[in-house]
């Protein structure tokens, strides 16, 4: 019992409120696998999935967990957009990107046990793909806009664009110009061009401010127009 208490105390100094793998816990104690199993039976830690445990603490919300959890992760897509656009559209579904597949599975299992609506994606992101905003790492503005467009989350994309217009790296945006909106023949660049023209901004490159911006697909066009109208109205 004394060994277990000392191990839990030492582990809690670094990992309280966080997920921790057996291999990470072995840095504290070589018998970590055995000790964690015993502590789980005593309900002092919780087994999340194979090779992963949770050192319990109460959270205010999902973002409180994200802050306390020690592993590297990036807020992505609509979740990132909510940071860039000041929560223009509040969503209770969160998308998190991680590099480590094993941690990603543990995060999914833990989120489900807490009844949080979370999607975890494995993303081999580079440093330019994210930045730190406050306490969290967030997908870059340009990647967020493109990802939201490809998720059909046009209002999220346009509001992130609208709120951060002067800081957009248009060259990076243009790298995605010819990518398709899933399920259509419409390109990301076409949607963005029409969106920019509708929110009446003039400082983008000529590629995006054309007044002749057109989308042949009537359904997509209507969705873009409604999203842009909503952003301008509330912006």
XYZ file of C-alpha atoms in Angstrom:
235
model
C 0.000 0.000 0.000
C 2.823 2.373 0.817
C 4.410 1.796 -2.597
C 1.096 2.435 -4.309
C 0.483 5.639 -2.365
C 3.959 6.968 -3.160
C 3.581 6.026 -6.822
C 0.180 7.725 -7.100
C 1.496 10.837 -5.390
C 4.489 11.025 -7.733
C 2.338 10.350 -10.786
C -0.171 12.996 -9.735
C 2.468 15.715 -9.675
C 2.781 15.555 -13.452
C -0.313 13.726 -14.668
C -3.254 14.623 -12.422
C -6.257 15.338 -14.620
C -4.481 13.910 -17.650
C -4.421 10.716 -19.626
C -1.185 8.804 -19.142
C 0.183 5.765 -20.933
C 1.894 2.883 -19.182
C 5.138 3.748 -20.971
C 4.937 7.339 -19.705
C 4.188 6.148 -16.168
C 7.257 3.889 -16.287
C 9.358 7.054 -16.239
C 8.062 7.485 -12.681
C 8.160 3.829 -11.621
C 9.471 0.776 -13.469
C 6.590 -1.313 -12.062
C 4.027 1.189 -13.353
C 1.996 -1.380 -15.290
C 1.365 -3.487 -12.204
C 0.789 -0.476 -9.939
C -1.668 1.163 -12.331
C -3.644 -2.064 -12.578
C -3.857 -2.287 -8.784
C -4.845 1.373 -8.459
C -7.543 0.903 -11.094
C -9.033 -1.949 -9.042
C -9.094 0.415 -6.068
C -10.747 3.055 -8.320
C -8.009 5.593 -7.603
C -7.206 5.773 -11.301
C -9.365 4.759 -14.246
C -8.375 2.435 -17.047
C -9.355 4.133 -20.313
C -8.219 1.599 -22.883
C -5.371 -0.830 -23.391
C -2.156 0.823 -22.156
C -3.846 4.073 -21.055
C -5.148 5.394 -17.738
C -6.684 8.568 -16.368
C -5.624 10.311 -13.147
C -9.014 11.631 -11.966
C -9.956 15.232 -11.310
C -13.191 17.195 -11.776
C -13.455 19.349 -14.902
C -15.493 22.460 -15.506
C -15.964 21.470 -19.137
C -14.217 19.850 -22.092
C -11.809 22.752 -22.499
C -10.772 22.406 -18.867
C -9.777 18.831 -19.670
C -7.854 19.977 -22.747
C -5.922 22.416 -20.593
C -5.073 19.834 -17.919
C -4.239 16.983 -20.289
C -0.503 16.923 -20.990
C -0.505 15.578 -24.544
C -0.077 17.678 -27.665
C -3.248 18.271 -29.660
C -4.637 20.887 -32.039
C -8.154 22.300 -32.218
C -9.327 21.788 -35.783
C -12.080 22.624 -38.304
C -15.262 24.138 -36.781
C -13.717 23.996 -33.308
C -10.782 26.045 -34.543
C -13.174 28.377 -36.346
C -14.968 29.065 -33.062
C -11.663 30.386 -31.711
C -10.896 32.470 -34.798
C -14.414 33.930 -35.081
C -15.226 34.464 -31.402
C -17.669 31.532 -31.264
C -19.802 33.020 -34.044
C -21.623 29.697 -34.240
C -21.577 27.793 -30.955
C -21.126 24.068 -31.390
C -21.034 21.313 -28.791
C -19.153 18.992 -31.123
C -15.371 19.278 -30.966
C -12.748 18.208 -33.494
C -9.250 17.556 -32.196
C -6.192 16.584 -34.241
C -3.352 14.508 -32.775
C -0.285 12.840 -34.214
C -0.131 9.794 -31.945
C -2.663 7.163 -33.011
C -2.564 5.343 -29.671
C -3.269 8.547 -27.772
C -5.992 9.390 -30.282
C -7.826 6.131 -29.512
C -7.502 6.752 -25.762
C -8.804 10.312 -26.177
C -11.838 9.064 -28.113
C -12.627 6.446 -25.467
C -12.223 8.930 -22.627
C -14.338 11.608 -24.320
C -17.121 9.072 -24.851
C -16.989 8.062 -21.165
C -17.430 11.732 -20.232
C -20.304 12.124 -22.733
C -18.410 14.746 -24.721
C -19.119 14.839 -28.462
C -15.584 14.678 -29.807
C -14.045 13.604 -33.109
C -10.348 12.784 -33.041
C -8.376 12.871 -36.281
C -4.836 11.709 -36.898
C -3.000 14.527 -38.626
C 0.706 14.683 -39.408
C 0.693 18.456 -38.983
C 3.712 20.683 -39.402
C 4.512 23.702 -37.262
C 3.083 26.101 -39.849
C -0.283 24.318 -39.674
C -1.131 25.582 -36.191
C -0.409 28.333 -33.713
C -0.882 28.886 -30.011
C -3.830 31.065 -29.062
C -4.252 31.529 -25.336
C -3.850 28.155 -23.663
C -4.511 26.019 -26.737
C -2.941 25.068 -30.043
C -5.295 25.947 -32.878
C -5.257 25.080 -36.567
C -3.922 27.986 -38.619
C -6.446 30.489 -39.956
C -5.923 29.438 -43.571
C -6.229 25.705 -42.881
C -9.297 26.358 -40.734
C -11.045 28.297 -43.515
C -10.301 25.621 -46.117
C -11.244 22.740 -43.829
C -14.557 24.380 -42.921
C -15.371 24.973 -46.588
C -14.691 21.304 -47.306
C -16.969 20.378 -44.394
C -19.766 22.515 -45.899
C -19.458 24.745 -42.830
C -19.532 27.901 -44.959
C -20.670 30.272 -42.208
C -17.840 29.081 -39.942
C -15.317 29.652 -42.726
C -16.628 33.085 -43.763
C -16.908 34.334 -40.181
C -13.310 33.289 -39.451
C -12.301 35.086 -42.650
C -14.379 38.175 -41.827
C -12.993 38.555 -38.309
C -9.355 38.096 -39.368
C -9.416 39.494 -42.886
C -6.283 41.615 -42.679
C -4.210 38.669 -41.424
C -5.090 36.098 -44.097
C -2.161 34.580 -45.967
C -3.786 34.489 -49.415
C -0.862 32.626 -50.927
C -1.454 29.727 -48.548
C -5.182 29.825 -49.222
C -4.481 29.608 -52.959
C -2.633 26.319 -52.471
C -6.074 24.775 -51.957
C -7.897 26.643 -54.750
C -8.622 23.622 -56.938
C -9.646 21.222 -54.193
C -13.278 20.113 -54.441
C -16.163 20.639 -52.064
C -17.018 16.979 -51.297
C -19.900 15.564 -53.318
C -19.754 18.376 -55.903
C -17.738 19.642 -58.835
C -17.342 23.014 -57.098
C -13.848 24.112 -56.113
C -12.782 25.626 -52.813
C -11.541 28.678 -54.701
C -14.923 29.229 -56.344
C -16.731 29.183 -53.004
C -14.186 31.507 -51.468
C -14.335 33.884 -54.443
C -18.106 34.159 -54.221
C -17.971 34.490 -50.447
C -15.403 37.297 -50.592
C -17.495 39.199 -53.140
C -20.599 38.870 -50.972
C -18.961 40.081 -47.761
C -17.770 43.081 -49.786
C -14.084 43.040 -49.006
C -11.672 44.601 -51.494
C -8.180 43.909 -50.182
C -7.871 40.265 -51.251
C -5.866 39.404 -54.388
C -7.700 39.847 -57.700
C -8.175 36.083 -57.775
C -10.748 36.404 -54.987
C -12.469 39.759 -55.483
C -13.913 39.224 -58.935
C -17.477 40.527 -59.215
C -18.049 37.783 -61.761
C -17.698 35.069 -59.133
C -20.096 32.303 -60.173
C -21.041 28.803 -59.042
C -23.071 26.714 -61.449
C -24.341 24.352 -58.778
C -27.525 26.085 -57.591
C -27.644 24.313 -54.226
C -24.046 25.149 -53.317
C -24.520 28.717 -54.533
C -27.565 29.157 -52.304
C -25.720 27.745 -49.289
C -22.795 30.115 -49.867
C -25.083 33.124 -50.257
C -27.035 32.332 -47.090
C -23.850 31.819 -45.078
C -22.277 35.061 -46.319
C -25.496 36.963 -45.630
C -25.565 35.648 -42.075
C -21.964 36.666 -41.458
C -22.457 40.200 -42.821
C -25.706 40.649 -40.900
C -24.201 39.654 -37.549
C -20.658 40.815 -38.204
